[in-house]
Short mmCIF file of C-alpha atoms in Angstrom, two decimals:
data_model
loop_
_atom_site.label_atom_id
_atom_site.label_comp_id
_atom_site.label_asym_id
_atom_site.label_seq_id
_atom_site.Cartn_x
_atom_site.Cartn_y
_atom_site.Cartn_z
CA UNK A 1 100.70 103.84 101.34
CA UNK A 2 100.02 101.95 97.90
CA UNK A 3 103.21 101.89 95.82
CA UNK A 4 103.78 100.95 92.24
CA UNK A 5 107.19 99.87 91.76
CA UNK A 6 108.69 99.62 88.25
CA UNK A 7 112.05 97.89 87.66
CA UNK A 8 114.73 98.37 84.96
CA UNK A 9 115.09 96.52 81.76
CA UNK A 10 115.82 98.85 78.65
CA UNK A 11 113.29 97.91 76.09
CA UNK A 12 111.87 95.51 78.09
CA UNK A 13 109.94 98.56 79.65
CA UNK A 14 107.40 97.73 76.84
CA UNK A 15 106.63 94.34 78.46
CA UNK A 16 106.28 96.20 81.68
CA UNK A 17 103.44 98.72 80.39
CA UNK A 18 101.37 95.69 79.43
CA UNK A 19 101.67 94.49 82.98
CA UNK A 20 100.91 97.75 84.31
CA UNK A 21 97.66 97.86 82.40
CA UNK A 22 96.61 94.50 83.97
CA UNK A 23 97.44 95.91 87.49
CA UNK A 24 95.47 99.02 87.00
CA UNK A 25 92.41 97.41 85.24
CA UNK A 26 91.81 95.68 88.70
CA UNK A 27 91.18 98.75 90.30
CA UNK A 28 94.83 99.48 91.99
CA UNK A 29 95.24 103.29 92.38
CA UNK A 30 98.90 103.91 93.51
CA UNK A 31 99.84 106.83 95.60
CA UNK A 32 103.40 106.58 95.02
CA UNK A 33 105.26 105.28 91.94
CA UNK A 34 109.04 104.36 91.98
CA UNK A 35 111.08 103.64 88.98
CA UNK A 36 114.64 102.84 87.81
CA UNK A 37 115.94 103.07 84.44
CA UNK A 38 113.01 102.24 81.79
CA UNK A 39 110.95 101.72 84.80
CA UNK A 40 111.70 105.32 85.71
CA UNK A 41 110.56 106.59 82.49
CA UNK A 42 107.27 104.61 82.60
CA UNK A 43 106.77 105.96 86.17
CA UNK A 44 107.46 109.63 84.97
CA UNK A 45 104.95 109.24 82.16
CA UNK A 46 102.34 107.72 84.62
CA UNK A 47 102.73 110.59 87.18
CA UNK A 48 102.99 113.30 84.56
CA UNK A 49 99.73 112.15 82.95
CA UNK A 50 97.87 111.49 86.15
CA UNK A 51 98.77 115.24 86.82
CA UNK A 52 97.49 116.35 83.56
CA UNK A 53 94.28 114.61 84.12
CA UNK A 54 94.02 115.73 87.72
CA UNK A 55 94.36 119.48 86.73
CA UNK A 56 91.81 119.16 84.20
CA UNK A 57 89.28 116.80 85.60
CA UNK A 58 89.98 116.79 89.29
CA UNK A 59 90.41 113.16 89.16
CA UNK A 60 92.78 110.44 87.65
CA UNK A 61 91.29 107.76 85.27
CA UNK A 62 94.32 105.14 85.77
CA UNK A 63 93.17 102.80 82.83
CA UNK A 64 93.25 105.84 80.57
CA UNK A 65 96.44 106.87 81.94
CA UNK A 66 98.30 103.64 81.11
CA UNK A 67 96.55 103.40 77.57
CA UNK A 68 98.46 106.68 76.88
CA UNK A 69 101.44 105.18 77.96
CA UNK A 70 101.05 102.31 75.70
CA UNK A 71 100.23 104.42 72.81
CA UNK A 72 103.46 106.45 73.52
CA UNK A 73 105.44 103.22 73.15
CA UNK A 74 103.48 102.13 69.90
CA UNK A 75 103.83 105.64 68.35
CA UNK A 76 107.59 106.53 69.21
CA UNK A 77 109.45 103.66 70.21
CA UNK A 78 109.47 101.43 66.78
CA UNK A 79 112.98 100.90 65.90
CA UNK A 80 116.63 101.49 67.28
CA UNK A 81 117.06 105.12 65.92
CA UNK A 82 113.93 106.03 68.23
CA UNK A 83 116.12 105.32 71.29
CA UNK A 84 119.61 106.30 70.02
CA UNK A 85 121.83 107.00 66.92
CA UNK A 86 125.18 105.02 67.01
CA UNK A 87 127.80 107.59 66.74
CA UNK A 88 130.36 107.48 63.99
CA UNK A 89 133.76 105.26 64.62
CA UNK A 90 135.69 108.24 63.81
CA UNK A 91 133.96 110.56 66.29
CA UNK A 92 133.96 107.80 69.04
CA UNK A 93 137.84 107.21 68.46
CA UNK A 94 138.66 110.97 68.83
CA UNK A 95 136.48 111.31 71.93
CA UNK A 96 138.09 108.42 73.49
CA UNK A 97 141.58 109.41 72.99
CA UNK A 98 140.83 113.19 74.37
CA UNK A 99 139.02 111.70 77.35
CA UNK A 100 135.75 113.23 76.56
CA UNK A 101 133.82 109.81 75.64
CA UNK A 102 129.93 110.42 76.22
CA UNK A 103 128.49 107.04 75.39
CA UNK A 104 128.09 105.08 72.07
CA UNK A 105 124.69 106.58 71.46
CA UNK A 106 123.25 109.75 70.87
CA UNK A 107 120.27 109.56 73.01
CA UNK A 108 118.70 112.94 72.39
CA UNK A 109 115.69 111.06 70.14
CA UNK A 110 114.59 109.43 73.08
CA UNK A 111 114.59 112.38 75.42
CA UNK A 112 113.14 114.79 73.14
CA UNK A 113 110.23 112.47 72.91
CA UNK A 114 109.91 112.15 76.59
CA UNK A 115 110.20 115.93 76.95
CA UNK A 116 107.18 116.24 74.89
CA UNK A 117 105.12 114.00 77.19
CA UNK A 118 106.56 114.53 80.85
CA UNK A 119 106.74 117.75 82.45
CA UNK A 120 107.95 118.69 85.63
CA UNK A 121 104.88 121.04 86.21
CA UNK A 122 102.46 118.22 85.63
CA UNK A 123 104.78 115.94 87.98
CA UNK A 124 104.30 118.53 90.78
CA UNK A 125 100.69 119.09 90.29
CA UNK A 126 99.82 115.22 90.33
CA UNK A 127 98.17 113.58 93.50
CA UNK A 128 100.58 110.79 93.03
CA UNK A 129 104.15 111.11 93.97
CA UNK A 130 107.20 109.66 92.06
CA UNK A 131 110.76 108.86 92.92
CA UNK A 132 113.52 107.53 90.52
CA UNK A 133 116.97 106.34 91.48
CA UNK A 134 120.29 107.11 89.81
CA UNK A 135 123.77 106.22 90.75
CA UNK A 136 126.65 108.70 91.43
CA UNK A 137 129.57 107.20 89.48
CA UNK A 138 132.07 109.04 91.77
CA UNK A 139 130.70 107.69 94.97
CA UNK A 140 128.93 104.83 93.68
CA UNK A 141 125.73 105.56 95.98
CA UNK A 142 122.25 105.44 94.86
CA UNK A 143 120.27 108.58 95.14
CA UNK A 144 116.31 108.62 95.02
CA UNK A 145 114.93 111.85 93.80
CA UNK A 146 111.21 113.21 93.75
CA UNK A 147 109.76 115.58 91.62
CA UNK A 148 110.14 118.55 94.03
CA UNK A 149 113.92 118.12 93.44
CA UNK A 150 114.91 121.08 91.23
CA UNK A 151 117.13 118.87 88.78
CA UNK A 152 114.48 115.98 88.64
CA UNK A 153 114.46 115.80 84.62
CA UNK A 154 118.22 115.52 84.79
CA UNK A 155 118.06 112.61 87.44
CA UNK A 156 115.32 110.97 85.25
CA UNK A 157 117.57 111.10 82.20
CA UNK A 158 120.50 109.78 84.41
CA UNK A 159 118.23 106.82 85.87
CA UNK A 160 117.69 105.44 82.17
CA UNK A 161 121.48 105.97 80.83
CA UNK A 162 122.96 102.59 80.27
CA UNK A 163 126.56 102.62 81.42
CA UNK A 164 129.04 103.05 78.18
CA UNK A 165 126.16 102.76 75.75
CA UNK A 166 124.52 106.18 76.96
CA UNK A 167 126.29 109.10 78.53
CA UNK A 168 126.67 109.73 82.02
CA UNK A 169 124.38 113.00 83.16
CA UNK A 170 125.89 115.84 85.21
CA UNK A 171 123.23 117.15 87.77
CA UNK A 172 123.56 121.09 87.92
CA UNK A 173 126.96 122.80 87.95
CA UNK A 174 128.65 120.38 89.97
CA UNK A 175 131.28 118.14 88.20
CA UNK A 176 131.20 115.76 91.33
CA UNK A 177 127.44 115.14 90.71
CA UNK A 178 127.83 112.64 87.75
CA UNK A 179 124.92 110.01 87.32
CA UNK A 180 124.11 106.95 85.52
CA UNK A 181 121.41 104.12 85.30
CA UNK A 182 120.11 103.38 88.99
CA UNK A 183 120.11 99.69 87.98
CA UNK A 184 123.99 99.73 88.90
CA UNK A 185 122.89 99.35 92.18
CA UNK A 186 119.29 98.48 92.48
CA UNK A 187 116.98 97.25 89.69
CA UNK A 188 113.49 96.96 91.34
CA UNK A 189 113.47 99.49 94.13
CA UNK A 190 110.94 97.58 96.52
CA UNK A 191 113.53 98.46 99.56
CA UNK A 192 113.06 102.06 99.04
CA UNK A 193 109.11 101.85 98.93
CA UNK A 194 109.24 99.96 102.20
CA UNK A 195 111.49 102.32 103.79
CA UNK A 196 109.13 105.08 102.87
CA UNK A 197 106.20 103.42 104.46
CA UNK A 198 104.42 101.41 101.71
CA UNK A 199 102.18 98.79 102.94
CA UNK A 200 100.84 97.38 99.73
CA UNK A 201 103.31 97.02 96.71
CA UNK A 202 102.88 95.90 93.38
CA UNK A 203 106.47 95.41 91.78
CA UNK A 204 106.88 94.75 88.14
CA UNK A 205 110.16 93.37 87.04
CA UNK A 206 111.24 92.56 83.37
CA UNK A 207 113.57 89.47 83.84
CA UNK A 208 112.56 85.85 84.76
CA UNK A 209 114.18 84.37 87.83
CA UNK A 210 115.94 81.77 85.60
CA UNK A 211 117.36 82.75 82.03
CA UNK A 212 118.00 80.34 79.15
CA UNK A 213 120.47 82.83 77.10
CA UNK A 214 120.62 82.22 73.62
CA UNK A 215 124.18 82.70 72.01
CA UNK A 216 125.06 86.16 70.67
CA UNK A 217 127.64 87.39 68.40
CA UNK A 218 130.02 88.50 70.93
CA UNK A 219 132.27 90.35 68.83
CA UNK A 220 129.46 92.97 68.39
CA UNK A 221 130.09 95.70 70.98
CA UNK A 222 126.42 96.65 71.46
CA UNK A 223 125.42 92.88 71.51
CA UNK A 224 128.06 92.15 74.10
CA UNK A 225 127.16 95.15 76.14
CA UNK A 226 123.58 94.25 76.12
CA UNK A 227 124.36 90.70 77.26
CA UNK A 228 126.70 91.81 80.28
CA UNK A 229 123.94 94.29 81.16
CA UNK A 230 121.07 91.47 81.09
CA UNK A 231 123.32 89.12 83.23
CA UNK A 232 124.20 91.66 86.18
CA UNK A 233 120.65 93.24 85.86
CA UNK A 234 118.94 89.73 86.34
CA UNK A 235 121.09 89.01 89.50
CA UNK A 236 120.57 92.38 90.94
CA UNK A 237 116.64 91.97 90.26
CA UNK A 238 116.61 88.49 91.98
CA UNK A 239 118.58 90.13 95.02
CA UNK A 240 116.04 92.86 95.20
CA UNK A 241 112.95 90.69 95.11
CA UNK A 242 114.41 88.16 97.59
CA UNK A 243 115.24 90.67 99.94
CA UNK A 244 111.86 92.19 99.89
CA UNK A 245 110.33 88.71 100.17
CA UNK A 246 112.68 87.65 103.11
CA UNK A 247 111.57 91.02 104.91
CA UNK A 248 107.88 89.89 104.93
CA UNK A 249 108.89 86.31 106.18
CA UNK A 250 111.23 87.34 108.79
CA UNK A 251 109.68 90.17 110.75
CA UNK A 252 111.27 90.64 114.19
CA UNK A 253 108.99 90.35 117.16
CA UNK A 254 109.32 90.95 120.74
CA UNK A 255 107.11 89.77 123.58
CA UNK A 256 104.50 89.16 120.73
CA UNK A 257 104.79 92.66 119.37
CA UNK A 258 105.84 92.75 115.77
CA UNK A 259 108.66 95.67 115.19
CA UNK A 260 108.12 95.90 111.41
CA UNK A 261 104.73 96.16 109.56
CA UNK A 262 104.09 93.03 107.20
CA UNK A 263 103.12 94.50 103.70
CA UNK A 264 101.07 92.97 100.90
CA UNK A 265 103.63 92.33 98.12
CA UNK A 266 102.72 91.44 94.72
CA UNK A 267 105.65 90.61 92.27
CA UNK A 268 105.01 90.39 88.71
CA UNK A 269 107.94 89.22 86.17
CA UNK A 270 108.13 87.07 83.20
CA UNK A 271 108.54 83.50 83.00
CA UNK A 272 111.06 83.62 80.06
CA UNK A 273 113.16 86.22 78.84
CA UNK A 274 111.51 88.95 76.94
CA UNK A 275 113.31 88.66 73.54
CA UNK A 276 113.62 92.39 72.68
CA UNK A 277 117.15 93.90 71.86
CA UNK A 278 118.10 97.62 71.96
CA UNK A 279 119.88 96.75 68.62
CA UNK A 280 117.35 95.36 66.62
CA UNK A 281 113.49 95.80 67.06
CA UNK A 282 110.52 96.95 65.27
CA UNK A 283 106.81 97.94 65.90
CA UNK A 284 105.82 94.34 66.11
CA UNK A 285 108.37 93.36 68.52
CA UNK A 286 106.99 96.24 70.79
CA UNK A 287 103.46 95.39 70.45
CA UNK A 288 104.05 91.58 71.16
CA UNK A 289 106.00 92.49 74.34
CA UNK A 290 103.10 94.74 75.69
CA UNK A 291 100.66 91.99 74.81
CA UNK A 292 103.03 89.38 76.80
CA UNK A 293 103.17 91.63 79.74
CA UNK A 294 99.58 92.34 79.90
CA UNK A 295 98.84 88.39 79.60
CA UNK A 296 101.41 87.64 82.61
CA UNK A 297 99.92 90.62 84.55
CA UNK A 298 96.38 89.66 84.10
CA UNK A 299 97.44 85.71 85.16
CA UNK A 300 98.80 87.14 88.42
CA UNK A 301 96.15 89.50 89.12
CA UNK A 302 93.46 86.83 88.54
CA UNK A 303 95.21 84.49 91.01
CA UNK A 304 95.04 86.99 93.95
#
């Protein structure tokens, strides 16, 4: 199975779509796409668009699919208000005191945009399968779901809900099924792809292995939360990638027979931090991030 694995990274998802374009241009046609957080949103767009094309033409033009994803970012994600609107201090204070806190941001602007482009019908009709991961905040366990799951769209929303910044998502009517960003447990879901039988994987992460972090205004709550997220996500991302590479390097064998099947694994990630922040960005920032991702992706693909 050929799998495209898309890691989390909030607005760094713009960098990711540029790298995806470089991969798809070289002829890679995924049979399965996995996503966490921003990667889950990108994955759902790709699979949904592939479903639309397949229903209309009977085939999928992957180059066209990702160009539409790039166009989505350039047209719809151009300023902080496109992702979420900061709630008033008064409402946040009241909600916190009454134990009904649901995130610092109203993220309906983002999800209303996503709903226009991603439908469960197209996901189910797509010849390409999808899985996204979200974490149950009561149990701490990560759960991967496919489009066949009745509440898939709710899990998708949960997978990209940054803790504290965005609201937790209840799945169905069960108050115990409350989910948040899958990046709390795994950032680049390579392990899941391998468990499902993938033999060729292109994994696109959004953080460099080593980071030189610039000072921030730590008294700004959103800036502080963004920095905390970046620190933890970077380490989890390294752990996910290190595990996958170690899996390939340490295959067990008995009497000359390999117990695990070696996979073709290609990792694409930036060399330096992608300088785009949830609290302050514009169209030019998005455009530059996409371009940067494409350049790095093309460099990796050319070296294969």
